[in-house]
Amino acid sequence: MKLKIAVLAGDGIGPEISAQGVAVMSAVCDKFGHEVSYEQALCGAAAIDATGDPFPEETLRICRHADAVLFSAVGDPKYDNDPTAPVRPEQGLLAMRKQLGLFANIRPVETFDCLVHKSPLREELVKGADFICIRELTGGMYFGEKLEGNERAYDTNAYTRKEVARILKVAYEYARRRRKHLTVVDKANVLASSRLWRRVAQEMAPLYPDVTTDYMYVDNAAMRMIQEPRFFDVMVTENTFGDILTDEGSCITGSMGLLPSASTGESTPVFEPIHGSWPQARGLNIANPLAQILSVAMLFEHFGLQEEGALVRRAVNASLDAHVRTPEIQVEGGEKYGTREVGEWIVSWIRKN
Ligand code: IPM
Ligand code: MN
């Protein structure tokens, strides 16, 4: 297979983890005889510094012409505490989502048995937790009508039936391939937009008789996720709720540095870690590259390259078992490996196995 990949490394630790994702991708493609090519493009603060625009035209063009985007992270503290900044790095990510029509964000929350003790939750609660959060990504408050005044400001949480139905369809299809349990998360006791979600979901549920659908208010879902994470199989929710719940989900597993995601929709799909740019760690070679590397596994699987994806996953598991780990997940007394060293170990494991 020929694969043309747009590489958007972004800011902070982005370039360091990106390099490891690319190296792993190349090693797997080598092994299976796929022809892969990369084109780097600017995004986020790096793009603002170079062009004034967090998602320049040229980057959009490169993404549109690629088969997939391997994205890392954006964000820079120099913008965080300045509410008057005219452009922010995050707008680059939002522009990418909107312009590529990436309405479905797939965020798996998987636990690794050897790391459950790192979870802030009790081991017996976390062990075996395995669910997917499907987050709507191009609607809701992120993109609704806004007013940013000095005395009054608002963001509108608007959804159309079409937007709700298409993300629910994605969620049902995932549920069908998994344990056939879908939880629709909303705030239908308060929000009109949520009541539309629930109405559409209730209309669609009979079309998927093999799937059990349940409905849960978001506040309750936030609680259930930490009380009984194994309850969930597939959950689907709107943009803002999904943003919040997936950060919560990521810490269940013990490290934010482990969870990849895929965003799909109308144009080129994007694969990225769910964590941010961790600017304090930039250049220190301490960031965990596994979420980025697992994003590469999701990329392969998206194109039906299951064996390639499985090889990446086995390599990641092998590195964890061999205690080749970055500092935040290393066992007591274990040697602390850098971003680069973990990536290199995984690449050489892939070559040998
Ligand atoms: C995420 C991030 C983004 C979001 C930010 C960086 C705009 O938190 O991908 O979850 O809020 O969607
Ligand atoms: Mn987020």
mmCIF file of C-alpha atoms and ligand atoms in Angstrom:
data_model
loop_
_atom_site.group_PDB
_atom_site.id
_atom_site.type_symbol
_atom_site.label_atom_id
_atom_site.label_comp_id
_atom_site.label_asym_id
_atom_site.label_seq_id
_atom_site.Cartn_x
_atom_site.Cartn_y
_atom_site.Cartn_z
ATOM 1 C CA MET A 1 0.000 0.000 0.000
ATOM 2 C CA LYS A 2 1.111 3.562 -0.674
ATOM 3 C CA LEU A 3 0.648 5.948 2.235
ATOM 4 C CA LYS A 4 1.151 9.680 2.080
ATOM 5 C CA ILE A 5 1.305 11.124 5.566
ATOM 6 C CA ALA A 6 1.070 14.772 6.584
ATOM 7 C CA VAL A 7 3.116 15.205 9.751
ATOM 8 C CA LEU A 8 2.015 18.056 12.011
ATOM 9 C CA ALA A 9 4.396 18.027 14.950
ATOM 10 C CA GLY A 10 3.183 21.298 16.476
ATOM 11 C CA ASP A 11 4.512 22.667 19.753
ATOM 12 C CA GLY A 12 6.109 21.724 23.058
ATOM 13 C CA ILE A 13 6.897 18.026 23.186
ATOM 14 C CA GLY A 14 5.158 17.615 19.802
ATOM 15 C CA PRO A 15 8.301 17.424 17.633
ATOM 16 C CA GLU A 16 9.957 14.889 19.964
ATOM 17 C CA ILE A 17 7.053 12.438 20.066
ATOM 18 C CA SER A 18 6.328 13.031 16.387
ATOM 19 C CA ALA A 19 9.814 11.859 15.429
ATOM 20 C CA GLN A 20 9.225 8.591 17.294
ATOM 21 C CA GLY A 21 5.809 8.080 15.705
ATOM 22 C CA VAL A 22 7.328 8.558 12.262
ATOM 23 C CA ALA A 23 10.211 6.193 13.020
ATOM 24 C CA VAL A 24 7.817 3.474 14.153
ATOM 25 C CA MET A 25 5.578 4.012 11.140
ATOM 26 C CA SER A 26 8.561 3.692 8.805
ATOM 27 C CA ALA A 27 9.809 0.536 10.504
ATOM 28 C CA VAL A 28 6.421 -1.153 10.143
ATOM 29 C CA CYS A 29 6.003 -0.025 6.534
ATOM 30 C CA ASP A 30 9.489 -1.353 5.732
ATOM 31 C CA LYS A 31 8.627 -4.690 7.166
ATOM 32 C CA PHE A 32 5.322 -5.064 5.305
ATOM 33 C CA GLY A 33 6.533 -3.522 2.049
ATOM 34 C CA HIS A 34 4.331 -0.410 2.192
ATOM 35 C CA GLU A 35 5.589 2.698 0.516
ATOM 36 C CA VAL A 36 5.249 5.602 2.925
ATOM 37 C CA SER A 37 6.094 9.256 2.363
ATOM 38 C CA TYR A 38 5.881 12.188 4.741
ATOM 39 C CA GLU A 39 5.306 15.870 4.383
ATOM 40 C CA GLN A 40 5.855 18.058 7.424
ATOM 41 C CA ALA A 41 3.549 21.044 7.916
ATOM 42 C CA LEU A 42 3.241 23.836 10.459
ATOM 43 C CA CYS A 43 0.477 24.090 13.024
ATOM 44 C CA GLY A 44 -0.151 25.833 16.350
ATOM 45 C CA ALA A 45 2.270 28.285 17.968
ATOM 46 C CA ALA A 46 5.024 27.182 15.595
ATOM 47 C CA ALA A 47 2.813 28.242 12.685
ATOM 48 C CA ILE A 48 1.850 31.534 14.351
ATOM 49 C CA ASP A 49 5.528 32.365 14.834
ATOM 50 C CA ALA A 50 6.333 31.561 11.215
ATOM 51 C CA THR A 51 3.236 32.882 9.395
ATOM 52 C CA GLY A 52 0.899 34.582 11.869
ATOM 53 C CA ASP A 53 -1.722 31.869 11.244
ATOM 54 C CA PRO A 54 -2.108 28.768 13.495
ATOM 55 C CA PHE A 55 -3.352 26.672 10.549
ATOM 56 C CA PRO A 56 -1.907 28.160 7.360
ATOM 57 C CA GLU A 57 -3.385 27.505 3.888
ATOM 58 C CA GLU A 58 -0.307 25.520 2.972
ATOM 59 C CA THR A 59 -0.898 23.163 5.919
ATOM 60 C CA LEU A 60 -4.513 22.651 4.900
ATOM 61 C CA ARG A 61 -3.382 21.866 1.358
ATOM 62 C CA ILE A 62 -0.839 19.319 2.581
ATOM 63 C CA CYS A 63 -3.452 17.670 4.843
ATOM 64 C CA ARG A 64 -6.054 17.525 2.060
ATOM 65 C CA HIS A 65 -3.606 15.813 -0.268
ATOM 66 C CA ALA A 66 -2.464 13.267 2.287
ATOM 67 C CA ASP A 67 -4.024 9.885 3.095
ATOM 68 C CA ALA A 68 -3.729 10.600 6.808
ATOM 69 C CA VAL A 69 -2.433 13.223 9.210
ATOM 70 C CA LEU A 70 -0.123 12.248 12.042
ATOM 71 C CA PHE A 71 -0.659 15.031 14.522
ATOM 72 C CA SER A 72 1.200 15.614 17.787
ATOM 73 C CA ALA A 73 0.184 18.551 19.985
ATOM 74 C CA VAL A 74 -0.317 22.316 19.996
ATOM 75 C CA GLY A 75 -0.221 24.938 22.727
ATOM 76 C CA ASP A 76 2.208 27.389 24.223
ATOM 77 C CA PRO A 77 2.056 29.044 27.653
ATOM 78 C CA LYS A 78 2.760 32.474 26.234
ATOM 79 C CA TYR A 79 -0.865 32.495 25.026
ATOM 80 C CA ASP A 80 -2.520 30.817 27.998
ATOM 81 C CA ASN A 81 -2.717 33.748 30.341
ATOM 82 C CA ASP A 82 -3.395 36.366 27.737
ATOM 83 C CA PRO A 83 -7.126 36.568 27.045
ATOM 84 C CA THR A 84 -6.443 39.417 24.615
ATOM 85 C CA ALA A 85 -4.201 37.404 22.286
ATOM 86 C CA PRO A 86 -5.685 37.816 18.795
ATOM 87 C CA VAL A 87 -4.713 34.293 17.696
ATOM 88 C CA ARG A 88 -4.014 31.184 19.750
ATOM 89 C CA PRO A 89 -2.334 27.897 18.883
ATOM 90 C CA GLU A 90 -5.482 25.891 19.743
ATOM 91 C CA GLN A 91 -7.295 27.665 16.911
ATOM 92 C CA GLY A 92 -5.003 25.750 14.575
ATOM 93 C CA LEU A 93 -6.328 22.452 15.862
ATOM 94 C CA LEU A 94 -9.930 23.644 15.733
ATOM 95 C CA ALA A 95 -9.459 24.969 12.190
ATOM 96 C CA MET A 96 -8.029 21.640 11.136
ATOM 97 C CA ARG A 97 -10.991 19.755 12.615
ATOM 98 C CA LYS A 98 -13.508 22.062 10.986
ATOM 99 C CA GLN A 99 -11.852 22.325 7.600
ATOM 100 C CA LEU A 100 -11.263 18.598 7.290
ATOM 101 C CA GLY A 101 -14.807 17.901 8.556
ATOM 102 C CA LEU A 102 -13.478 15.650 11.347
ATOM 103 C CA PHE A 103 -16.749 15.195 13.191
ATOM 104 C CA ALA A 104 -15.948 11.888 14.901
ATOM 105 C CA ASN A 105 -13.247 11.724 17.521
ATOM 106 C CA ILE A 106 -12.559 8.195 18.714
ATOM 107 C CA ARG A 107 -10.831 8.038 22.089
ATOM 108 C CA PRO A 108 -10.228 4.548 23.444
ATOM 109 C CA VAL A 109 -9.631 4.225 27.171
ATOM 110 C CA GLU A 110 -7.636 1.042 27.544
ATOM 111 C CA THR A 111 -5.763 -0.094 30.589
ATOM 112 C CA PHE A 112 -2.429 -1.849 30.640
ATOM 113 C CA ASP A 113 -2.314 -4.484 33.364
ATOM 114 C CA CYS A 114 1.276 -3.653 34.245
ATOM 115 C CA LEU A 115 0.356 0.008 34.841
ATOM 116 C CA VAL A 116 -2.943 -0.146 36.697
ATOM 117 C CA HIS A 117 -1.132 0.467 39.969
ATOM 118 C CA LYS A 118 -0.293 3.957 38.621
ATOM 119 C CA SER A 119 -3.974 4.789 38.395
ATOM 120 C CA PRO A 120 -5.362 7.132 41.059
ATOM 121 C CA LEU A 121 -8.212 4.619 41.343
ATOM 122 C CA ARG A 122 -8.020 1.308 43.170
ATOM 123 C CA GLU A 123 -6.537 -1.444 41.088
ATOM 124 C CA GLU A 124 -9.543 -3.753 41.382
ATOM 125 C CA LEU A 125 -11.793 -1.058 39.917
ATOM 126 C CA VAL A 126 -9.551 -0.274 36.986
ATOM 127 C CA LYS A 127 -8.282 -3.671 35.921
ATOM 128 C CA GLY A 128 -9.876 -4.684 32.654
ATOM 129 C CA ALA A 129 -11.555 -1.327 31.999
ATOM 130 C CA ASP A 130 -11.807 -0.928 28.255
ATOM 131 C CA PHE A 131 -14.129 1.540 26.628
ATOM 132 C CA ILE A 132 -14.265 4.007 23.783
ATOM 133 C CA CYS A 133 -15.479 7.540 24.012
ATOM 134 C CA ILE A 134 -16.834 8.867 20.759
ATOM 135 C CA ARG A 135 -16.749 12.611 20.915
ATOM 136 C CA GLU A 136 -18.554 14.822 18.402
ATOM 137 C CA LEU A 137 -15.828 17.166 17.206
ATOM 138 C CA THR A 138 -17.087 19.870 14.865
ATOM 139 C CA GLY A 139 -20.229 21.169 16.553
ATOM 140 C CA GLY A 140 -21.518 22.430 19.857
ATOM 141 C CA MET A 141 -20.074 25.278 21.882
ATOM 142 C CA TYR A 142 -16.688 25.071 20.222
ATOM 143 C CA PHE A 143 -18.112 26.278 16.939
ATOM 144 C CA GLY A 144 -21.531 27.799 17.756
ATOM 145 C CA GLU A 145 -22.291 31.490 17.588
ATOM 146 C CA LYS A 146 -20.159 33.438 20.039
ATOM 147 C CA LEU A 147 -20.091 36.870 21.559
ATOM 148 C CA GLU A 148 -16.988 38.041 23.314
ATOM 149 C CA GLY A 149 -17.799 41.333 24.991
ATOM 150 C CA ASN A 150 -16.399 42.939 28.069
ATOM 151 C CA GLU A 151 -19.702 42.875 29.945
ATOM 152 C CA ARG A 152 -21.351 39.892 28.318
ATOM 153 C CA ALA A 153 -20.080 36.838 26.522
ATOM 154 C CA TYR A 154 -21.592 33.606 25.288
ATOM 155 C CA ASP A 155 -20.952 30.432 23.326
ATOM 156 C CA THR A 156 -23.880 28.680 21.722
ATOM 157 C CA ASN A 157 -24.283 24.939 22.048
ATOM 158 C CA ALA A 158 -26.001 24.371 18.713
ATOM 159 C CA TYR A 159 -26.553 20.971 17.095
ATOM 160 C CA THR A 160 -28.535 19.918 14.052
ATOM 161 C CA ARG A 161 -30.322 16.588 13.668
ATOM 162 C CA LYS A 162 -27.930 15.711 10.861
ATOM 163 C CA GLU A 163 -24.866 16.306 13.053
ATOM 164 C CA VAL A 164 -26.309 14.210 15.858
ATOM 165 C CA ALA A 165 -27.447 11.358 13.627
ATOM 166 C CA ARG A 166 -24.112 10.958 11.855
ATOM 167 C CA ILE A 167 -22.090 10.719 15.068
ATOM 168 C CA LEU A 168 -24.611 8.316 16.608
ATOM 169 C CA LYS A 169 -24.264 6.128 13.527
ATOM 170 C CA VAL A 170 -20.490 5.991 14.054
ATOM 171 C CA ALA A 171 -21.061 5.103 17.718
ATOM 172 C CA TYR A 172 -23.550 2.337 16.921
ATOM 173 C CA GLU A 173 -21.146 0.850 14.406
ATOM 174 C CA TYR A 174 -18.385 0.751 17.022
ATOM 175 C CA ALA A 175 -20.755 -0.746 19.589
ATOM 176 C CA ARG A 176 -21.727 -3.469 17.112
ATOM 177 C CA ARG A 177 -18.120 -4.471 16.684
ATOM 178 C CA ARG A 178 -17.511 -4.506 20.445
ATOM 179 C CA ARG A 179 -19.608 -5.553 23.435
ATOM 180 C CA LYS A 180 -22.813 -4.076 21.966
ATOM 181 C CA HIS A 181 -23.449 -1.560 24.696
ATOM 182 C CA LEU A 182 -23.852 2.122 23.870
ATOM 183 C CA THR A 183 -24.217 4.864 26.469
ATOM 184 C CA VAL A 184 -25.501 8.184 25.164
ATOM 185 C CA VAL A 185 -24.209 10.895 27.474
ATOM 186 C CA ASP A 186 -26.095 14.184 27.616
ATOM 187 C CA LYS A 187 -27.704 16.734 29.910
ATOM 188 C CA ALA A 188 -31.243 16.294 28.654
ATOM 189 C CA ASN A 189 -32.720 17.326 32.009
ATOM 190 C CA VAL A 190 -31.475 20.875 31.385
ATOM 191 C CA LEU A 191 -30.294 21.490 27.820
ATOM 192 C CA ALA A 192 -32.407 21.747 24.671
ATOM 193 C CA SER A 193 -29.479 20.577 22.550
ATOM 194 C CA SER A 194 -29.231 17.451 24.698
ATOM 195 C CA ARG A 195 -32.929 16.750 24.276
ATOM 196 C CA LEU A 196 -32.406 16.757 20.510
ATOM 197 C CA TRP A 197 -29.541 14.278 20.987
ATOM 198 C CA ARG A 198 -31.757 12.050 23.067
ATOM 199 C CA ARG A 199 -34.700 12.236 20.666
ATOM 200 C CA VAL A 200 -32.516 11.301 17.705
ATOM 201 C CA ALA A 201 -30.868 8.491 19.691
ATOM 202 C CA GLN A 202 -34.256 7.091 20.709
ATOM 203 C CA GLU A 203 -35.325 7.094 17.069
ATOM 204 C CA MET A 204 -32.160 5.317 15.978
ATOM 205 C CA ALA A 205 -31.927 2.721 18.749
ATOM 206 C CA PRO A 206 -34.520 0.357 17.170
ATOM 207 C CA LEU A 207 -32.352 0.217 14.033
ATOM 208 C CA TYR A 208 -29.653 -1.456 16.127
ATOM 209 C CA PRO A 209 -31.613 -4.103 18.056
ATOM 210 C CA ASP A 210 -28.429 -6.035 18.797
ATOM 211 C CA VAL A 211 -27.040 -3.070 20.758
ATOM 212 C CA THR A 212 -28.230 -2.135 24.241
ATOM 213 C CA THR A 213 -28.605 1.632 24.422
ATOM 214 C CA ASP A 214 -28.684 3.502 27.656
ATOM 215 C CA TYR A 215 -28.841 7.184 28.419
ATOM 216 C CA MET A 216 -26.878 8.915 31.123
ATOM 217 C CA TYR A 217 -26.594 12.509 32.276
ATOM 218 C CA VAL A 218 -23.071 13.805 31.951
ATOM 219 C CA ASP A 219 -22.636 14.560 35.651
ATOM 220 C CA ASN A 220 -23.647 11.029 36.469
ATOM 221 C CA ALA A 221 -21.388 9.654 33.730
ATOM 222 C CA ALA A 222 -18.410 11.546 35.198
ATOM 223 C CA MET A 223 -19.089 9.840 38.512
ATOM 224 C CA ARG A 224 -19.749 6.393 37.061
ATOM 225 C CA MET A 225 -16.486 6.521 35.130
ATOM 226 C CA ILE A 226 -14.496 6.563 38.335
ATOM 227 C CA GLN A 227 -16.847 4.376 40.368
ATOM 228 C CA GLU A 228 -17.231 1.640 37.815
ATOM 229 C CA PRO A 229 -15.193 2.238 34.651
ATOM 230 C CA ARG A 230 -15.867 -1.306 33.481
ATOM 231 C CA PHE A 231 -19.540 -0.409 33.084
ATOM 232 C CA PHE A 232 -18.797 1.331 29.800
ATOM 233 C CA ASP A 233 -18.247 -0.136 26.364
ATOM 234 C CA VAL A 234 -18.921 2.696 23.912
ATOM 235 C CA MET A 235 -20.035 6.125 25.033
ATOM 236 C CA VAL A 236 -21.017 8.898 22.679
ATOM 237 C CA THR A 237 -21.359 12.545 23.534
ATOM 238 C CA GLU A 238 -21.190 16.114 22.301
ATOM 239 C CA ASN A 239 -17.996 18.098 21.845
ATOM 240 C CA THR A 240 -17.562 19.826 25.219
ATOM 241 C CA PHE A 241 -18.719 16.907 27.370
ATOM 242 C CA GLY A 242 -16.413 14.647 25.370
ATOM 243 C CA ASP A 243 -13.471 16.955 25.925
ATOM 244 C CA ILE A 244 -13.947 16.837 29.673
ATOM 245 C CA LEU A 245 -14.816 13.154 30.012
ATOM 246 C CA THR A 246 -11.856 12.001 27.944
ATOM 247 C CA ASP A 247 -9.366 13.820 30.171
ATOM 248 C CA GLU A 248 -11.022 12.053 33.078
ATOM 249 C CA GLY A 249 -10.843 8.786 31.154
ATOM 250 C CA SER A 250 -7.184 9.202 30.371
ATOM 251 C CA CYS A 251 -6.141 9.390 33.991
ATOM 252 C CA ILE A 252 -8.026 6.202 34.856
ATOM 253 C CA THR A 253 -5.339 4.281 32.999
ATOM 254 C CA GLY A 254 -2.409 5.684 34.978
ATOM 255 C CA SER A 255 -0.770 8.025 32.490
ATOM 256 C CA MET A 256 -2.058 10.555 30.001
ATOM 257 C CA GLY A 257 0.899 9.666 27.837
ATOM 258 C CA LEU A 258 -0.643 6.385 26.767
ATOM 259 C CA LEU A 259 -3.835 7.213 24.981
ATOM 260 C CA PRO A 260 -4.127 7.735 21.237
ATOM 261 C CA SER A 261 -7.102 8.972 19.256
ATOM 262 C CA ALA A 262 -8.449 9.060 15.747
ATOM 263 C CA SER A 263 -10.555 11.774 14.184
ATOM 264 C CA THR A 264 -12.474 10.922 11.080
ATOM 265 C CA GLY A 265 -15.105 12.523 8.931
ATOM 266 C CA GLU A 266 -15.397 14.010 5.496
ATOM 267 C CA SER A 267 -11.759 14.347 4.463
ATOM 268 C CA THR A 268 -8.316 13.143 5.564
ATOM 269 C CA PRO A 269 -8.391 11.378 8.960
ATOM 270 C CA VAL A 270 -6.138 12.584 11.770
ATOM 271 C CA PHE A 271 -4.357 10.432 14.353
ATOM 272 C CA GLU A 272 -3.050 12.053 17.504
ATOM 273 C CA PRO A 273 -2.364 11.516 21.189
ATOM 274 C CA ILE A 274 -5.080 12.838 23.464
ATOM 275 C CA HIS A 275 -2.567 14.683 25.645
ATOM 276 C CA GLY A 276 -1.386 18.237 25.136
ATOM 277 C CA SER A 277 1.923 19.876 24.286
ATOM 278 C CA TRP A 278 3.444 19.834 27.818
ATOM 279 C CA PRO A 279 5.601 22.903 27.123
ATOM 280 C CA GLN A 280 7.570 22.547 30.372
ATOM 281 C CA ALA A 281 9.038 19.286 29.096
ATOM 282 C CA ARG A 282 9.970 20.578 25.677
ATOM 283 C CA GLY A 283 13.415 19.470 24.583
ATOM 284 C CA LEU A 284 13.998 17.438 27.754
ATOM 285 C CA ASN A 285 13.514 14.035 26.113
ATOM 286 C CA ILE A 286 11.201 12.907 28.935
ATOM 287 C CA ALA A 287 7.775 12.846 27.265
ATOM 288 C CA ASN A 288 6.144 9.469 26.791
ATOM 289 C CA PRO A 289 5.963 8.697 23.056
ATOM 290 C CA LEU A 290 3.530 5.777 23.476
ATOM 291 C CA ALA A 291 0.304 7.702 22.825
ATOM 292 C CA GLN A 292 1.804 8.973 19.587
ATOM 293 C CA ILE A 293 3.075 5.517 18.673
ATOM 294 C CA LEU A 294 -0.329 3.987 19.434
ATOM 295 C CA SER A 295 -1.853 6.664 17.169
ATOM 296 C CA VAL A 296 0.206 5.060 14.422
ATOM 297 C CA ALA A 297 -1.421 1.718 15.303
ATOM 298 C CA MET A 298 -4.848 3.365 14.961
ATOM 299 C CA LEU A 299 -3.763 4.823 11.623
ATOM 300 C CA PHE A 300 -2.850 1.392 10.259
ATOM 301 C CA GLU A 301 -6.079 -0.104 11.560
ATOM 302 C CA HIS A 302 -8.083 2.667 9.922
ATOM 303 C CA PHE A 303 -6.744 1.520 6.557
ATOM 304 C CA GLY A 304 -7.570 -2.103 7.326
ATOM 305 C CA LEU A 305 -3.928 -2.913 8.082
ATOM 306 C CA GLN A 306 -4.767 -4.937 11.181
ATOM 307 C CA GLU A 307 -1.545 -6.904 11.349
ATOM 308 C CA GLU A 308 0.528 -3.756 11.139
ATOM 309 C CA GLY A 309 -1.501 -2.183 13.938
ATOM 310 C CA ALA A 310 -1.199 -5.318 16.038
ATOM 311 C CA LEU A 311 2.568 -5.340 15.593
ATOM 312 C CA VAL A 312 2.802 -1.782 16.910
ATOM 313 C CA ARG A 313 0.638 -2.723 19.892
ATOM 314 C CA ARG A 314 2.743 -5.790 20.639
ATOM 315 C CA ALA A 315 5.901 -3.698 20.445
ATOM 316 C CA VAL A 316 4.451 -1.164 22.893
ATOM 317 C CA ASN A 317 3.470 -3.937 25.301
ATOM 318 C CA ALA A 318 6.926 -5.475 24.985
ATOM 319 C CA SER A 319 8.567 -2.153 25.880
ATOM 320 C CA LEU A 320 6.359 -1.847 28.961
ATOM 321 C CA ASP A 321 7.095 -5.439 29.993
ATOM 322 C CA ALA A 322 10.824 -4.862 29.493
ATOM 323 C CA HIS A 323 10.545 -1.750 31.683
ATOM 324 C CA VAL A 324 11.764 0.427 28.863
ATOM 325 C CA ARG A 325 9.667 3.307 30.106
ATOM 326 C CA THR A 326 9.683 7.060 30.430
ATOM 327 C CA PRO A 327 10.075 8.412 33.977
ATOM 328 C CA GLU A 328 6.386 8.905 34.857
ATOM 329 C CA ILE A 329 5.559 5.209 34.452
ATOM 330 C CA GLN A 330 8.875 3.640 35.367
ATOM 331 C CA VAL A 331 8.940 1.095 38.178
ATOM 332 C CA GLU A 332 10.742 1.990 41.351
ATOM 333 C CA GLY A 333 14.494 1.792 40.919
ATOM 334 C CA GLY A 334 14.111 1.189 37.160
ATOM 335 C CA GLU A 335 16.286 3.008 34.676
ATOM 336 C CA LYS A 336 14.553 6.075 33.246
ATOM 337 C CA TYR A 337 14.384 5.975 29.476
ATOM 338 C CA GLY A 338 13.999 9.058 27.304
ATOM 339 C CA THR A 339 11.422 9.725 24.585
ATOM 340 C CA ARG A 340 14.000 8.840 21.953
ATOM 341 C CA GLU A 341 15.269 5.715 23.700
ATOM 342 C CA VAL A 342 11.757 4.296 24.119
ATOM 343 C CA GLY A 343 11.059 4.971 20.429
ATOM 344 C CA GLU A 344 14.340 3.428 19.327
ATOM 345 C CA TRP A 345 13.750 0.338 21.447
ATOM 346 C CA ILE A 346 10.307 -0.126 19.887
ATOM 347 C CA VAL A 347 11.704 0.321 16.381
ATOM 348 C CA SER A 348 14.363 -2.297 16.946
ATOM 349 C CA TRP A 349 11.808 -4.686 18.487
ATOM 350 C CA ILE A 350 9.646 -4.272 15.375
ATOM 351 C CA ARG A 351 12.615 -5.064 13.133
ATOM 352 C CA LYS A 352 13.357 -8.237 15.081
ATOM 353 C CA ASN A 353 9.807 -9.562 15.538
HETATM 354 C C1 IPM B 1 -8.422 18.129 23.040
HETATM 355 C C2 IPM B 1 -7.856 19.459 23.451
HETATM 356 C C3 IPM B 1 -8.431 20.532 22.546
HETATM 357 C C4 IPM B 1 -9.933 20.558 22.740
HETATM 358 C C5 IPM B 1 -7.823 21.930 22.746
HETATM 359 C C6 IPM B 1 -6.314 21.917 22.651
HETATM 360 C C7 IPM B 1 -8.414 22.925 21.793
HETATM 361 O O1 IPM B 1 -8.111 19.725 24.775
HETATM 362 O O2 IPM B 1 -8.165 17.692 21.905
HETATM 363 O O3 IPM B 1 -9.092 17.498 23.858
HETATM 364 O O4 IPM B 1 -10.434 21.239 23.636
HETATM 365 O O5 IPM B 1 -10.624 19.902 21.969
HETATM 366 MN MN MN B 2 -9.155 18.142 25.826
#
